[in-house]
Amino acid sequence: MRTLLTSKWMKAVVFIACLMPLAGLGWRALHNGLTANPIEFITHATGDWTLRLLLVTLAITPFRKILALPDLIRFRRMLGLFAFFYGSLHFTTYIWLDKFFDLAEMWKDVSKRPYITIGFLAFTLLIPLAVTSTAGWIRRLGGRRWQILHRAIYISAVAGVIHYYWLVKSAVIRPLTYGAIVAVLLLWRLADRYWPRSGALRNPSLRSEPQKVQA
Ligand code: HEM
């Protein structure tokens, strides 16, 4: 497993896998498969993938510790950046295709529709994380401060789930499922912080430190 995770191809495989939802949208666009309401379809697909990739990013630390696979850290930055990428597409769909850059209309939405307000918060919080995801920023901020800043991903994930929950009318099962996953991931972190397993303490490669960014 270690050999697989550290192979230079694995990053390319994860990268291509993360591009698949976008390729799927492109394929549908070329084959008239975006349904009768393409804007809604794209908004939903990009929103779904933003949230899924946020959860996968949050799951890296628990998985690397529980499965004793420290090399999983190699993929965390890429997954987080892809979450931001799909979030940007989701947001762009809203401001461009849905609102045609009508600032007054958008302001009305942000101030009057709570699910838009909280979606906005979820996305805004991801911007500094994407900007500071490089090795240079880890150095500049220092590991401790970088880690504190990057805890904003927890708030973004919770806000993303609330955004989803508030926008659905009756089909609450999916947002609640995402919510349950976020809750488990956050509770695991709390437990790991206050009751760390002795194995993780002994093994420095499993401590929660900012990852070394590979080129
Ligand atoms: C991290 C940030 C965000 C996440 C994780 C997220 C996630 C989602 C999800 C999961 C959906 C529902 C998809 C489905 O029904 O299958 C959705 C829908 C939507 N989101 Fe977001 N979103 C985010 C930010 C935003 C922002 C910033 C805006 C606009 C300012 C926005 C506007 C919308 C709209 C308009 C819909 C469709 C609502 C409807 O169909 O009634 N989202 N989002």
Short mmCIF file of N, CA and C and ligand atoms in Angstrom, two decimals, residues 39-52 54 83-84 86-88 90-95 98-99 106 109-110 113 115-126 156-157 159-161 163-169 171 174-175 178, ligand 1:
data_model
loop_
_atom_site.label_atom_id
_atom_site.label_comp_id
_atom_site.label_asym_id
_atom_site.label_seq_id
_atom_site.Cartn_x
_atom_site.Cartn_y
_atom_site.Cartn_z
N ILE A 39 -28.51 25.37 -15.94
CA ILE A 39 -27.87 26.16 -14.87
C ILE A 39 -28.08 25.45 -13.52
N GLU A 40 -29.31 24.99 -13.32
CA GLU A 40 -29.60 24.28 -12.06
C GLU A 40 -28.76 23.00 -11.98
N PHE A 41 -28.66 22.29 -13.10
CA PHE A 41 -27.90 21.04 -13.11
C PHE A 41 -26.44 21.30 -12.75
N ILE A 42 -25.85 22.33 -13.38
CA ILE A 42 -24.42 22.63 -13.12
C ILE A 42 -24.25 23.10 -11.67
N THR A 43 -25.18 23.94 -11.19
CA THR A 43 -25.09 24.43 -9.80
C THR A 43 -25.11 23.24 -8.83
N HIS A 44 -26.03 22.30 -9.09
CA HIS A 44 -26.14 21.17 -8.17
C HIS A 44 -24.90 20.27 -8.24
N ALA A 45 -24.44 20.00 -9.47
CA ALA A 45 -23.28 19.10 -9.60
C ALA A 45 -22.04 19.72 -8.96
N THR A 46 -21.79 21.01 -9.22
CA THR A 46 -20.58 21.64 -8.66
C THR A 46 -20.70 21.79 -7.14
N GLY A 47 -21.94 22.08 -6.65
CA GLY A 47 -22.14 22.19 -5.20
C GLY A 47 -21.88 20.85 -4.53
N ASP A 48 -22.43 19.78 -5.13
CA ASP A 48 -22.22 18.43 -4.58
C ASP A 48 -20.74 18.10 -4.49
N TRP A 49 -19.99 18.37 -5.58
CA TRP A 49 -18.58 17.98 -5.59
C TRP A 49 -17.74 18.85 -4.67
N THR A 50 -18.15 20.10 -4.47
CA THR A 50 -17.43 20.93 -3.49
C THR A 50 -17.51 20.28 -2.11
N LEU A 51 -18.75 19.91 -1.76
CA LEU A 51 -18.96 19.35 -0.43
C LEU A 51 -18.27 17.98 -0.28
N ARG A 52 -18.41 17.14 -1.30
CA ARG A 52 -17.79 15.81 -1.23
C ARG A 52 -16.28 15.93 -1.06
N LEU A 54 -14.59 18.45 0.09
CA LEU A 54 -14.27 19.01 1.42
C LEU A 54 -14.23 17.87 2.44
N ALA A 83 -11.52 20.97 -3.98
CA ALA A 83 -12.77 21.40 -3.33
C ALA A 83 -12.98 22.89 -3.63
N PHE A 84 -11.89 23.65 -3.50
CA PHE A 84 -11.97 25.09 -3.78
C PHE A 84 -12.29 25.33 -5.26
N TYR A 86 -13.98 23.38 -7.36
CA TYR A 86 -15.41 23.14 -7.64
C TYR A 86 -16.28 24.21 -6.96
N GLY A 87 -15.83 24.68 -5.79
CA GLY A 87 -16.56 25.77 -5.12
C GLY A 87 -16.54 27.02 -5.99
N SER A 88 -15.40 27.28 -6.64
CA SER A 88 -15.29 28.46 -7.52
C SER A 88 -16.21 28.30 -8.73
N HIS A 90 -18.94 26.54 -8.80
CA HIS A 90 -20.30 26.64 -8.24
C HIS A 90 -20.68 28.13 -8.09
N PHE A 91 -19.76 28.87 -7.49
CA PHE A 91 -19.98 30.30 -7.26
C PHE A 91 -20.07 31.05 -8.59
N THR A 92 -19.16 30.71 -9.51
CA THR A 92 -19.16 31.37 -10.82
C THR A 92 -20.47 31.09 -11.56
N THR A 93 -20.98 29.86 -11.45
CA THR A 93 -22.25 29.52 -12.10
C THR A 93 -23.34 30.44 -11.57
N TYR A 94 -23.28 30.66 -10.26
CA TYR A 94 -24.30 31.51 -9.62
C TYR A 94 -24.18 32.96 -10.09
N ILE A 95 -22.94 33.53 -9.99
CA ILE A 95 -22.83 34.97 -10.30
C ILE A 95 -22.91 35.24 -11.80
N ASP A 98 -26.40 32.45 -13.49
CA ASP A 98 -27.68 32.62 -12.80
C ASP A 98 -28.02 34.11 -12.65
N LYS A 99 -27.05 34.90 -12.22
CA LYS A 99 -27.34 36.32 -11.91
C LYS A 99 -26.77 37.31 -12.91
N MET A 106 -27.67 40.08 -6.51
CA MET A 106 -26.88 39.17 -5.67
C MET A 106 -26.92 39.63 -4.21
N ASP A 109 -30.03 38.61 -2.63
CA ASP A 109 -29.99 37.18 -2.32
C ASP A 109 -29.19 36.91 -1.05
N VAL A 110 -27.98 37.51 -1.00
CA VAL A 110 -27.09 37.25 0.14
C VAL A 110 -27.74 37.72 1.44
N ARG A 113 -31.68 35.60 1.61
CA ARG A 113 -31.84 34.13 1.61
C ARG A 113 -30.72 33.51 2.44
N TYR A 115 -29.72 30.62 3.06
CA TYR A 115 -28.86 29.54 2.53
C TYR A 115 -27.78 30.10 1.60
N ILE A 116 -28.08 31.26 0.96
CA ILE A 116 -27.05 31.90 0.12
C ILE A 116 -26.01 32.55 1.03
N THR A 117 -26.47 33.21 2.10
CA THR A 117 -25.54 33.86 3.03
C THR A 117 -24.53 32.85 3.57
N ILE A 118 -25.05 31.70 4.00
CA ILE A 118 -24.13 30.73 4.62
C ILE A 118 -23.27 30.03 3.57
N GLY A 119 -23.80 29.87 2.35
CA GLY A 119 -22.99 29.32 1.25
C GLY A 119 -21.84 30.27 0.94
N PHE A 120 -22.16 31.55 0.97
CA PHE A 120 -21.17 32.58 0.73
C PHE A 120 -20.06 32.50 1.78
N LEU A 121 -20.49 32.35 3.03
CA LEU A 121 -19.50 32.23 4.12
C LEU A 121 -18.61 31.00 3.90
N ALA A 122 -19.26 29.87 3.55
CA ALA A 122 -18.50 28.62 3.35
C ALA A 122 -17.44 28.82 2.26
N PHE A 123 -17.82 29.49 1.19
CA PHE A 123 -16.89 29.67 0.08
C PHE A 123 -15.80 30.68 0.44
N THR A 124 -16.20 31.80 1.06
CA THR A 124 -15.22 32.85 1.41
C THR A 124 -14.12 32.29 2.32
N LEU A 125 -14.53 31.40 3.24
CA LEU A 125 -13.54 30.84 4.16
C LEU A 125 -12.49 29.99 3.45
N LEU A 126 -12.88 29.45 2.30
CA LEU A 126 -11.92 28.59 1.59
C LEU A 126 -10.85 29.40 0.86
N SER A 156 -16.05 25.86 7.28
CA SER A 156 -16.54 25.86 5.90
C SER A 156 -17.37 24.61 5.62
N ALA A 157 -16.91 23.45 6.10
CA ALA A 157 -17.65 22.20 5.86
C ALA A 157 -19.01 22.24 6.57
N ALA A 159 -20.67 24.94 7.43
CA ALA A 159 -21.50 25.93 6.74
C ALA A 159 -22.02 25.37 5.41
N GLY A 160 -21.18 24.58 4.73
CA GLY A 160 -21.60 23.95 3.46
C GLY A 160 -22.78 23.01 3.68
N VAL A 161 -22.73 22.25 4.77
CA VAL A 161 -23.83 21.32 5.08
C VAL A 161 -25.11 22.09 5.42
N HIS A 163 -25.87 25.09 4.46
CA HIS A 163 -26.30 25.68 3.18
C HIS A 163 -27.17 24.66 2.42
N TYR A 164 -26.68 23.44 2.34
CA TYR A 164 -27.40 22.39 1.61
C TYR A 164 -28.72 22.07 2.32
N TYR A 165 -28.66 21.93 3.65
CA TYR A 165 -29.86 21.58 4.43
C TYR A 165 -30.94 22.65 4.26
N TRP A 166 -30.52 23.91 4.28
CA TRP A 166 -31.49 25.02 4.19
C TRP A 166 -32.10 25.16 2.80
N LEU A 167 -31.36 24.72 1.78
CA LEU A 167 -31.89 24.94 0.43
C LEU A 167 -32.83 23.84 -0.02
N VAL A 168 -32.69 22.62 0.57
CA VAL A 168 -33.60 21.56 0.12
C VAL A 168 -34.95 21.75 0.81
N LYS A 169 -36.00 21.36 0.07
CA LYS A 169 -37.32 21.56 0.65
C LYS A 169 -37.74 20.34 1.48
N ALA A 171 -36.16 16.79 0.64
CA ALA A 171 -35.19 15.68 0.57
C ALA A 171 -34.00 15.95 1.49
N ARG A 174 -29.93 13.54 2.17
CA ARG A 174 -28.53 13.74 1.74
C ARG A 174 -27.81 14.80 2.56
N PRO A 175 -28.40 16.00 2.77
CA PRO A 175 -27.67 16.94 3.63
C PRO A 175 -27.44 16.39 5.03
N TYR A 178 -24.47 14.03 4.87
CA TYR A 178 -23.21 14.81 4.85
C TYR A 178 -22.94 15.38 6.25
C1 HEM B 1 -18.10 25.78 0.17
C2 HEM B 1 -19.14 26.41 -0.37
C3 HEM B 1 -20.38 25.74 -0.89
C4 HEM B 1 -20.77 24.43 -0.84
C5 HEM B 1 -20.06 23.25 -0.20
C6 HEM B 1 -22.04 24.34 -1.54
C7 HEM B 1 -22.77 23.18 -1.71
C8 HEM B 1 -23.98 23.09 -2.35
C9 HEM B 1 -24.76 21.89 -2.50
C10 HEM B 1 -24.34 20.52 -1.95
C11 HEM B 1 -25.87 22.20 -3.20
C12 HEM B 1 -27.02 21.27 -3.55
C13 HEM B 1 -26.66 20.34 -4.65
C14 HEM B 1 -27.78 19.35 -4.92
O1 HEM B 1 -28.96 19.67 -4.69
O2 HEM B 1 -27.47 18.25 -5.37
C15 HEM B 1 -25.81 23.62 -3.51
C16 HEM B 1 -26.78 24.30 -4.20
C17 HEM B 1 -26.77 25.65 -4.44
N1 HEM B 1 -25.78 26.53 -4.03
FE1 HEM B 1 -24.11 26.07 -3.01
N2 HEM B 1 -22.40 25.60 -1.97
C18 HEM B 1 -21.41 26.48 -1.60
C19 HEM B 1 -21.39 27.84 -1.85
C20 HEM B 1 -22.35 28.53 -2.52
C21 HEM B 1 -22.33 29.94 -2.80
C22 HEM B 1 -21.17 30.88 -2.41
C23 HEM B 1 -23.45 30.25 -3.48
C24 HEM B 1 -23.91 31.57 -4.00
C25 HEM B 1 -23.57 32.71 -3.52
C26 HEM B 1 -24.21 29.04 -3.64
C27 HEM B 1 -25.41 28.94 -4.29
C28 HEM B 1 -26.13 27.79 -4.48
C29 HEM B 1 -27.39 27.72 -5.21
C30 HEM B 1 -28.12 28.88 -5.87
C31 HEM B 1 -27.79 26.36 -5.18
C32 HEM B 1 -29.03 25.76 -5.83
C33 HEM B 1 -30.23 26.04 -4.98
C34 HEM B 1 -31.53 25.48 -5.51
O3 HEM B 1 -31.52 24.64 -6.40
O4 HEM B 1 -32.57 25.87 -5.00
N3 HEM B 1 -23.51 28.01 -3.03
N4 HEM B 1 -24.66 24.12 -2.97
#
